[in-house]
């Protein structure tokens, strides 16, 4: 008994420490026990149960301050897709209520007439019309009678009796006799050109960076081009001289809500009467493949597609830019055609002339076929 006590008392401090370390090394850590008073975890509810019991949320529309905007001209707020808002005064204007009428939605900022620096386009005076079209000073009565006699002699010419089939000739236009009526006709054209930002030009224009004039040669035409005869060339020069004197064909430019700007006859026009020459900027077709201009006209079809030329009346043009095209995919569209577009070789250059194909009555609109040569223009979308 004494021996056991001696051995145990020889290391009184080491024995408990040794037993503690031995216990820590042999025993694994157990998870902490949850008190008996704590409740078990709840199960998560599904999103369907949450949505079924939750009250519906009503989305409030954000008021941008433009919901009650009305047109300043007609005091109506309908047709909001045609309502333009001024970027300065926030006033609304319908595109068709403006004068001149806005055909397309403007790209970028837009300001109304009151906020813009430009004056509104109103009815032009005779002096402004003469300046717009660069009309020459009126000649006296004696010279006018001489010119009328020459034009009558020109119309009385006839072919030889030995020719079985008479060749059809171009006839010069017959302007309205009333000068006031002629100025009113030219005023409609000037207003339409001004509304679209187009400058008047009765000739083809060659702008640096586009096709040069040397590229417009009829000898480059694929398969050749018909040459304008000497008599028809005299008729063309006579009509151009009449344009310079302010004597235009009896035509007016009107706006149609569906077709846009169109041309109507303000007097009778005979068959084969020269109407106008298609004018504008001359450019290569490769430069205009992605152009959004809706009145591009073919001028030269070359063997080399890179040398094909077109007329683009988006900056310069005349009344031919507003003559509508027919839908040549149905018979009703073809019945409306009353003029045609013909390409001629005039002094070695390509020119495009618009000529009446039948008698046109007063009030009748002018239509021609856009696909006179290539048959590639999508005219099935036309009215």
Tab-separated table of C-alpha atoms in Angstrom:
chain	number	residue	atom	x	y	z
A	1	UNK	CA	0.000	0.000	0.000
A	2	UNK	CA	2.898	2.299	0.842
A	3	UNK	CA	4.619	1.390	-2.363
A	4	UNK	CA	1.648	2.370	-4.444
A	5	UNK	CA	1.378	5.681	-2.721
A	6	UNK	CA	5.048	6.385	-3.250
A	7	UNK	CA	4.821	5.809	-6.986
A	8	UNK	CA	1.735	7.915	-7.275
A	9	UNK	CA	3.141	10.732	-5.199
A	10	UNK	CA	6.452	10.814	-7.081
A	11	UNK	CA	4.790	12.680	-10.048
A	12	UNK	CA	1.643	14.255	-8.766
A	13	UNK	CA	1.439	16.948	-11.488
A	14	UNK	CA	2.341	14.887	-14.519
A	15	UNK	CA	-0.253	12.181	-14.177
A	16	UNK	CA	-3.396	14.336	-14.558
A	17	UNK	CA	-1.815	16.202	-17.514
A	18	UNK	CA	-0.964	12.976	-19.195
A	19	UNK	CA	-4.459	11.662	-18.755
A	20	UNK	CA	-5.923	14.953	-20.244
A	21	UNK	CA	-3.776	14.824	-23.337
A	22	UNK	CA	-4.584	11.220	-23.871
A	23	UNK	CA	-8.263	12.013	-23.665
A	24	UNK	CA	-8.059	14.833	-26.246
A	25	UNK	CA	-6.170	12.695	-28.707
A	26	UNK	CA	-8.520	9.761	-28.540
A	27	UNK	CA	-11.873	11.566	-28.531
A	28	UNK	CA	-13.543	12.978	-31.678
A	29	UNK	CA	-15.304	16.358	-31.641
A	30	UNK	CA	-19.084	15.917	-31.519
A	31	UNK	CA	-21.536	18.441	-32.991
A	32	UNK	CA	-23.048	20.868	-30.550
A	33	UNK	CA	-26.358	19.824	-29.214
A	34	UNK	CA	-29.390	22.028	-29.854
A	35	UNK	CA	-31.219	23.023	-26.742
A	36	UNK	CA	-34.464	21.208	-26.227
A	37	UNK	CA	-36.342	24.499	-26.210
A	38	UNK	CA	-35.352	25.443	-29.841
A	39	UNK	CA	-37.904	24.532	-32.548
A	40	UNK	CA	-36.932	22.593	-35.696
A	41	UNK	CA	-36.163	24.641	-38.882
A	42	UNK	CA	-39.120	25.584	-41.088
A	43	UNK	CA	-39.441	24.425	-44.666
A	44	UNK	CA	-39.205	27.110	-47.452
A	45	UNK	CA	-42.468	27.814	-49.280
A	46	UNK	CA	-42.633	27.631	-53.045
A	47	UNK	CA	-42.774	30.785	-55.151
A	48	UNK	CA	-46.279	29.814	-56.303
A	49	UNK	CA	-47.565	29.887	-52.720
A	50	UNK	CA	-45.903	33.215	-52.101
A	51	UNK	CA	-47.397	34.760	-55.263
A	52	UNK	CA	-50.828	33.335	-54.467
A	53	UNK	CA	-50.986	34.907	-51.019
A	54	UNK	CA	-49.238	38.196	-51.799
A	55	UNK	CA	-51.417	41.156	-52.921
A	56	UNK	CA	-51.127	42.162	-56.607
A	57	UNK	CA	-48.828	45.055	-57.387
A	58	UNK	CA	-50.291	47.698	-59.716
A	59	UNK	CA	-47.627	49.240	-61.939
A	60	UNK	CA	-48.030	52.965	-62.103
A	61	UNK	CA	-47.404	54.543	-65.482
A	62	UNK	CA	-44.689	57.142	-65.475
A	63	UNK	CA	-45.964	60.477	-66.653
A	64	UNK	CA	-43.348	61.986	-68.980
A	65	UNK	CA	-45.273	65.209	-69.299
A	66	UNK	CA	-46.156	64.698	-73.002
A	67	UNK	CA	-49.382	62.724	-72.628
A	68	UNK	CA	-51.628	65.741	-73.114
A	69	UNK	CA	-49.698	67.376	-75.960
A	70	UNK	CA	-51.909	68.532	-78.810
A	71	UNK	CA	-51.200	69.953	-82.231
A	72	UNK	CA	-50.831	73.715	-82.281
A	73	UNK	CA	-52.583	73.876	-85.651
A	74	UNK	CA	-55.646	71.619	-85.263
A	75	UNK	CA	-55.812	71.406	-81.417
A	76	UNK	CA	-56.048	67.604	-81.592
A	77	UNK	CA	-53.841	65.047	-79.864
A	78	UNK	CA	-54.698	62.021	-81.986
A	79	UNK	CA	-52.304	60.333	-84.434
A	80	UNK	CA	-49.436	60.618	-81.974
A	81	UNK	CA	-47.181	58.750	-84.411
A	82	UNK	CA	-47.370	61.823	-86.686
A	83	UNK	CA	-46.995	64.373	-83.886
A	84	UNK	CA	-43.644	66.164	-83.937
A	85	UNK	CA	-42.350	67.828	-80.761
A	86	UNK	CA	-40.177	70.893	-80.979
A	87	UNK	CA	-36.859	70.407	-79.160
A	88	UNK	CA	-36.942	74.002	-77.893
A	89	UNK	CA	-40.527	74.860	-76.928
A	90	UNK	CA	-41.921	71.265	-76.592
A	91	UNK	CA	-44.974	72.197	-78.676
A	92	UNK	CA	-46.595	69.566	-80.882
A	93	UNK	CA	-47.327	69.742	-84.595
A	94	UNK	CA	-48.851	67.144	-86.899
A	95	UNK	CA	-46.677	66.450	-89.929
A	96	UNK	CA	-49.614	67.112	-92.271
A	97	UNK	CA	-50.657	70.282	-90.432
A	98	UNK	CA	-47.323	71.985	-91.086
A	99	UNK	CA	-46.814	74.181	-94.148
A	100	UNK	CA	-45.028	72.901	-96.086
A	101	UNK	CA	-46.113	69.403	-95.119
A	102	UNK	CA	-43.396	67.197	-93.583
A	103	UNK	CA	-43.383	63.923	-95.535
A	104	UNK	CA	-40.903	61.920	-93.437
A	105	UNK	CA	-40.065	61.979	-89.726
A	106	UNK	CA	-36.982	64.205	-89.365
A	107	UNK	CA	-33.742	62.514	-88.348
A	108	UNK	CA	-32.110	64.199	-85.350
A	109	UNK	CA	-33.300	67.344	-83.578
A	110	UNK	CA	-36.235	69.263	-84.985
A	111	UNK	CA	-37.499	72.759	-84.194
A	112	UNK	CA	-40.711	74.455	-85.228
A	113	UNK	CA	-40.976	77.506	-87.437
A	114	UNK	CA	-41.250	79.889	-84.475
A	115	UNK	CA	-38.032	78.569	-82.899
A	116	UNK	CA	-36.030	78.186	-86.106
A	117	UNK	CA	-34.047	80.881	-87.821
A	118	UNK	CA	-35.577	80.038	-91.206
A	119	UNK	CA	-38.717	81.796	-92.313
A	120	UNK	CA	-41.753	79.684	-93.180
A	121	UNK	CA	-42.287	78.812	-96.825
A	122	UNK	CA	-45.258	80.811	-97.999
A	123	UNK	CA	-46.759	81.625	-101.333
A	124	UNK	CA	-43.938	83.000	-103.431
A	125	UNK	CA	-44.283	86.241	-105.284
A	126	UNK	CA	-43.675	86.520	-109.012
A	127	UNK	CA	-40.329	88.195	-108.422
A	128	UNK	CA	-39.169	85.394	-106.133
A	129	UNK	CA	-40.400	82.759	-108.564
A	130	UNK	CA	-38.460	84.373	-111.391
A	131	UNK	CA	-35.363	84.449	-109.194
A	132	UNK	CA	-35.887	80.840	-108.071
A	133	UNK	CA	-36.085	79.496	-111.625
A	134	UNK	CA	-33.572	82.041	-112.997
A	135	UNK	CA	-36.088	83.203	-115.593
A	136	UNK	CA	-34.713	85.573	-118.163
A	137	UNK	CA	-36.201	89.007	-118.754
A	138	UNK	CA	-39.399	88.924	-120.764
A	139	UNK	CA	-38.975	89.679	-124.443
A	140	UNK	CA	-41.123	92.127	-126.354
A	141	UNK	CA	-44.193	91.222	-128.380
A	142	UNK	CA	-42.460	91.283	-131.783
A	143	UNK	CA	-39.838	88.732	-130.793
A	144	UNK	CA	-42.529	86.576	-129.215
A	145	UNK	CA	-44.540	86.551	-132.439
A	146	UNK	CA	-41.430	85.596	-134.424
A	147	UNK	CA	-40.714	82.692	-132.094
A	148	UNK	CA	-44.309	81.506	-132.272
A	149	UNK	CA	-44.166	81.567	-136.093
A	150	UNK	CA	-40.939	79.545	-136.046
A	151	UNK	CA	-42.503	76.979	-133.720
A	152	UNK	CA	-45.524	76.699	-136.033
A	153	UNK	CA	-43.260	76.132	-139.022
A	154	UNK	CA	-41.432	73.541	-136.988
A	155	UNK	CA	-44.664	71.689	-136.231
A	156	UNK	CA	-45.864	71.852	-139.836
A	157	UNK	CA	-42.873	69.986	-141.178
A	158	UNK	CA	-43.707	66.597	-142.542
A	159	UNK	CA	-41.787	63.610	-143.807
A	160	UNK	CA	-41.516	62.602	-147.409
A	161	UNK	CA	-44.577	61.028	-149.016
A	162	UNK	CA	-42.502	58.033	-150.048
A	163	UNK	CA	-42.140	56.915	-146.428
A	164	UNK	CA	-44.844	54.427	-145.582
A	165	UNK	CA	-44.528	54.640	-141.797
A	166	UNK	CA	-44.171	58.172	-140.518
A	167	UNK	CA	-41.659	58.596	-137.747
A	168	UNK	CA	-43.148	60.081	-134.627
A	169	UNK	CA	-41.555	63.351	-133.543
A	170	UNK	CA	-41.380	65.119	-130.257
A	171	UNK	CA	-43.768	68.021	-129.864
A	172	UNK	CA	-42.866	71.176	-127.948
A	173	UNK	CA	-44.852	71.882	-124.818
A	174	UNK	CA	-47.723	74.372	-124.951
A	175	UNK	CA	-47.634	76.579	-121.822
A	176	UNK	CA	-50.678	78.232	-120.317
A	177	UNK	CA	-51.562	81.556	-121.933
A	178	UNK	CA	-52.332	83.322	-118.655
A	179	UNK	CA	-49.090	84.558	-117.014
A	180	UNK	CA	-50.692	84.469	-113.573
A	181	UNK	CA	-51.543	80.818	-114.061
A	182	UNK	CA	-47.982	80.038	-115.143
A	183	UNK	CA	-46.569	81.723	-112.040
A	184	UNK	CA	-49.000	79.748	-109.865
A	185	UNK	CA	-47.837	76.516	-111.516
A	186	UNK	CA	-44.186	77.352	-110.942
A	187	UNK	CA	-45.005	78.404	-107.379
A	188	UNK	CA	-46.204	74.881	-106.524
A	189	UNK	CA	-42.939	73.437	-107.836
A	190	UNK	CA	-40.847	75.973	-105.939
A	191	UNK	CA	-42.691	75.214	-102.677
A	192	UNK	CA	-42.232	71.447	-103.083
A	193	UNK	CA	-38.525	71.762	-103.880
A	194	UNK	CA	-37.994	74.133	-100.950
A	195	UNK	CA	-39.837	71.779	-98.574
A	196	UNK	CA	-37.452	68.946	-99.454
A	197	UNK	CA	-34.348	71.144	-99.438
A	198	UNK	CA	-33.724	70.677	-103.187
A	199	UNK	CA	-32.316	73.392	-105.415
A	200	UNK	CA	-33.794	73.904	-108.857
A	201	UNK	CA	-31.691	72.771	-111.803
A	202	UNK	CA	-32.745	72.074	-115.388
A	203	UNK	CA	-29.403	70.462	-116.271
A	204	UNK	CA	-27.359	67.507	-115.098
A	205	UNK	CA	-24.956	68.530	-112.323
A	206	UNK	CA	-21.464	67.157	-111.831
A	207	UNK	CA	-20.159	67.517	-108.283
A	208	UNK	CA	-16.519	66.882	-107.272
A	209	UNK	CA	-16.231	63.499	-105.605
A	210	UNK	CA	-18.921	61.963	-107.833
A	211	UNK	CA	-18.836	60.919	-111.467
A	212	UNK	CA	-17.091	63.411	-113.777
A	213	UNK	CA	-18.675	64.655	-116.969
A	214	UNK	CA	-16.168	62.671	-119.023
A	215	UNK	CA	-17.757	59.457	-117.696
A	216	UNK	CA	-21.123	60.345	-119.256
A	217	UNK	CA	-20.557	59.104	-122.788
A	218	UNK	CA	-23.209	57.295	-124.785
A	219	UNK	CA	-20.545	55.135	-126.449
A	220	UNK	CA	-20.127	53.319	-123.110
A	221	UNK	CA	-23.769	52.167	-123.198
A	222	UNK	CA	-24.236	48.413	-123.266
A	223	UNK	CA	-25.659	47.557	-126.688
A	224	UNK	CA	-25.635	51.181	-127.843
A	225	UNK	CA	-28.050	54.064	-127.286
A	226	UNK	CA	-30.509	55.675	-129.679
A	227	UNK	CA	-29.449	59.072	-130.976
A	228	UNK	CA	-31.807	62.020	-130.715
A	229	UNK	CA	-32.641	63.201	-134.215
A	230	UNK	CA	-31.870	66.701	-135.410
A	231	UNK	CA	-35.525	67.740	-135.444
A	232	UNK	CA	-36.124	66.396	-131.934
A	233	UNK	CA	-32.957	68.145	-130.783
A	234	UNK	CA	-34.360	71.437	-132.090
A	235	UNK	CA	-37.561	70.737	-130.143
A	236	UNK	CA	-35.544	70.076	-127.011
A	237	UNK	CA	-33.585	73.313	-127.367
A	238	UNK	CA	-36.812	75.216	-128.036
A	239	UNK	CA	-38.369	73.875	-124.835
A	240	UNK	CA	-35.255	74.698	-122.828
A	241	UNK	CA	-35.411	78.267	-124.140
A	242	UNK	CA	-39.061	78.431	-123.127
A	243	UNK	CA	-38.127	77.269	-119.613
A	244	UNK	CA	-35.584	80.080	-119.365
A	245	UNK	CA	-38.279	82.584	-120.325
A	246	UNK	CA	-40.607	81.265	-117.642
A	247	UNK	CA	-42.863	79.337	-120.038
A	248	UNK	CA	-43.342	75.925	-118.454
A	249	UNK	CA	-45.688	73.043	-119.307
A	250	UNK	CA	-49.156	73.207	-117.686
A	251	UNK	CA	-48.264	71.134	-114.614
A	252	UNK	CA	-48.756	71.621	-110.874
A	253	UNK	CA	-47.198	69.799	-107.920
A	254	UNK	CA	-49.751	68.630	-105.341
A	255	UNK	CA	-49.425	66.624	-102.136
A	256	UNK	CA	-51.303	63.360	-101.683
A	257	UNK	CA	-51.531	61.812	-98.179
A	258	UNK	CA	-50.760	58.354	-99.604
A	259	UNK	CA	-48.442	59.036	-102.545
A	260	UNK	CA	-46.724	62.181	-101.289
A	261	UNK	CA	-45.828	64.860	-103.836
A	262	UNK	CA	-47.317	64.153	-107.265
A	263	UNK	CA	-47.746	66.054	-110.537
A	264	UNK	CA	-51.085	66.885	-112.148
A	265	UNK	CA	-51.859	68.375	-115.510
A	266	UNK	CA	-53.211	71.931	-115.277
A	267	UNK	CA	-54.163	71.892	-118.929
A	268	UNK	CA	-54.440	69.489	-121.861
A	269	UNK	CA	-51.213	67.839	-123.041
A	270	UNK	CA	-50.986	66.133	-126.410
A	271	UNK	CA	-49.383	62.801	-127.180
A	272	UNK	CA	-45.565	62.842	-127.655
A	273	UNK	CA	-45.244	66.245	-125.983
A	274	UNK	CA	-41.902	66.870	-124.307
A	275	UNK	CA	-42.554	67.267	-120.564
A	276	UNK	CA	-39.171	67.629	-118.870
A	277	UNK	CA	-35.644	66.310	-118.699
A	278	UNK	CA	-34.693	64.208	-115.685
A	279	UNK	CA	-31.991	66.179	-113.870
A	280	UNK	CA	-29.913	65.870	-110.710
A	281	UNK	CA	-26.447	64.863	-109.535
A	282	UNK	CA	-24.651	62.330	-111.748
A	283	UNK	CA	-22.915	59.608	-109.744
A	284	UNK	CA	-21.725	56.020	-110.077
A	285	UNK	CA	-24.228	53.326	-109.166
A	286	UNK	CA	-21.693	51.649	-106.861
A	287	UNK	CA	-21.697	54.791	-104.689
A	288	UNK	CA	-25.499	54.768	-104.391
A	289	UNK	CA	-26.272	51.116	-103.693
A	290	UNK	CA	-27.204	51.875	-100.073
A	291	UNK	CA	-28.694	55.303	-100.775
A	292	UNK	CA	-32.173	56.037	-99.383
A	293	UNK	CA	-33.129	58.381	-102.226
A	294	UNK	CA	-36.440	57.196	-103.710
A	295	UNK	CA	-36.023	58.830	-107.141
A	296	UNK	CA	-32.729	57.485	-108.514
A	297	UNK	CA	-32.828	57.195	-112.300
A	298	UNK	CA	-30.534	55.126	-114.533
A	299	UNK	CA	-28.473	57.273	-116.898
A	300	UNK	CA	-25.888	54.875	-118.376
A	301	UNK	CA	-25.795	51.061	-118.390
A	302	UNK	CA	-22.200	50.079	-119.050
A	303	UNK	CA	-20.624	46.712	-119.776
A	304	UNK	CA	-18.510	47.371	-116.692
A	305	UNK	CA	-20.909	47.667	-113.705
A	306	UNK	CA	-18.450	49.975	-111.958
A	307	UNK	CA	-19.002	52.574	-114.734
A	308	UNK	CA	-22.820	52.531	-114.633
A	309	UNK	CA	-24.202	56.025	-113.944
A	310	UNK	CA	-27.378	57.155	-112.195
A	311	UNK	CA	-29.128	60.503	-111.633
A	312	UNK	CA	-29.770	61.402	-107.986
A	313	UNK	CA	-32.219	64.325	-107.568
A	314	UNK	CA	-31.762	64.634	-103.799
A	315	UNK	CA	-29.946	68.004	-103.906
A	316	UNK	CA	-30.709	69.360	-107.391
A	317	UNK	CA	-33.749	68.627	-109.521
A	318	UNK	CA	-36.851	69.834	-111.337
A	319	UNK	CA	-40.474	68.772	-111.757
A	320	UNK	CA	-39.516	65.331	-113.110
A	321	UNK	CA	-38.472	64.376	-109.576
A	322	UNK	CA	-42.148	64.448	-108.455
A	323	UNK	CA	-43.723	62.443	-111.302
A	324	UNK	CA	-44.932	59.145	-109.824
A	325	UNK	CA	-44.244	55.618	-110.999
A	326	UNK	CA	-46.798	52.918	-111.682
A	327	UNK	CA	-47.166	49.484	-110.152
A	328	UNK	CA	-46.342	47.433	-113.242
A	329	UNK	CA	-47.263	44.184	-111.461
A	330	UNK	CA	-50.998	44.661	-111.985
A	331	UNK	CA	-53.120	45.741	-114.925
A	332	UNK	CA	-54.660	48.667	-113.070
A	333	UNK	CA	-51.246	50.283	-112.614
A	334	UNK	CA	-50.396	49.946	-116.291
A	335	UNK	CA	-53.629	51.672	-117.279
A	336	UNK	CA	-52.558	54.787	-115.371
A	337	UNK	CA	-49.336	55.208	-117.361
A	338	UNK	CA	-49.529	58.286	-119.576
A	339	UNK	CA	-45.840	59.166	-120.105
A	340	UNK	CA	-42.560	57.362	-120.531
A	341	UNK	CA	-38.912	57.847	-119.680
A	342	UNK	CA	-36.565	57.568	-122.681
A	343	UNK	CA	-32.758	57.718	-122.752
A	344	UNK	CA	-31.163	59.440	-125.734
A	345	UNK	CA	-27.679	60.249	-126.931
A	346	UNK	CA	-27.528	64.048	-127.213
A	347	UNK	CA	-24.243	65.356	-128.611
A	348	UNK	CA	-22.477	62.226	-127.367
A	349	UNK	CA	-23.858	62.440	-123.823
A	350	UNK	CA	-26.605	60.394	-122.189
A	351	UNK	CA	-29.798	62.282	-121.392
A	352	UNK	CA	-33.128	61.138	-119.944
A	353	UNK	CA	-36.327	62.701	-121.319
A	354	UNK	CA	-39.915	62.381	-120.124
A	355	UNK	CA	-42.447	62.292	-122.977
A	356	UNK	CA	-46.238	61.929	-123.007
A	357	UNK	CA	-47.431	58.598	-124.441
A	358	UNK	CA	-51.047	59.665	-124.964
A	359	UNK	CA	-53.293	62.688	-124.645
A	360	UNK	CA	-53.466	63.859	-121.022
A	361	UNK	CA	-56.533	65.725	-119.798
A	362	UNK	CA	-56.581	68.541	-117.255
A	363	UNK	CA	-56.562	67.245	-113.671
A	364	UNK	CA	-55.012	63.902	-114.622
A	365	UNK	CA	-51.927	62.801	-112.704
A	366	UNK	CA	-48.750	61.876	-114.515
A	367	UNK	CA	-47.375	58.327	-114.204
A	368	UNK	CA	-44.584	56.456	-115.917
A	369	UNK	CA	-42.879	53.070	-115.558
A	370	UNK	CA	-39.749	53.060	-113.386
A	371	UNK	CA	-38.732	49.688	-114.819
A	372	UNK	CA	-38.361	50.783	-118.398
A	373	UNK	CA	-35.008	49.022	-118.828
A	374	UNK	CA	-33.755	46.903	-115.923
A	375	UNK	CA	-37.043	45.577	-114.475
A	376	UNK	CA	-35.388	45.440	-111.050
A	377	UNK	CA	-37.170	48.230	-109.171
A	378	UNK	CA	-39.713	46.907	-106.575
A	379	UNK	CA	-42.753	48.650	-108.051
A	380	UNK	CA	-45.113	46.058	-106.546
A	381	UNK	CA	-45.103	48.269	-103.444
A	382	UNK	CA	-46.526	51.218	-105.390
A	383	UNK	CA	-50.198	52.162	-105.207
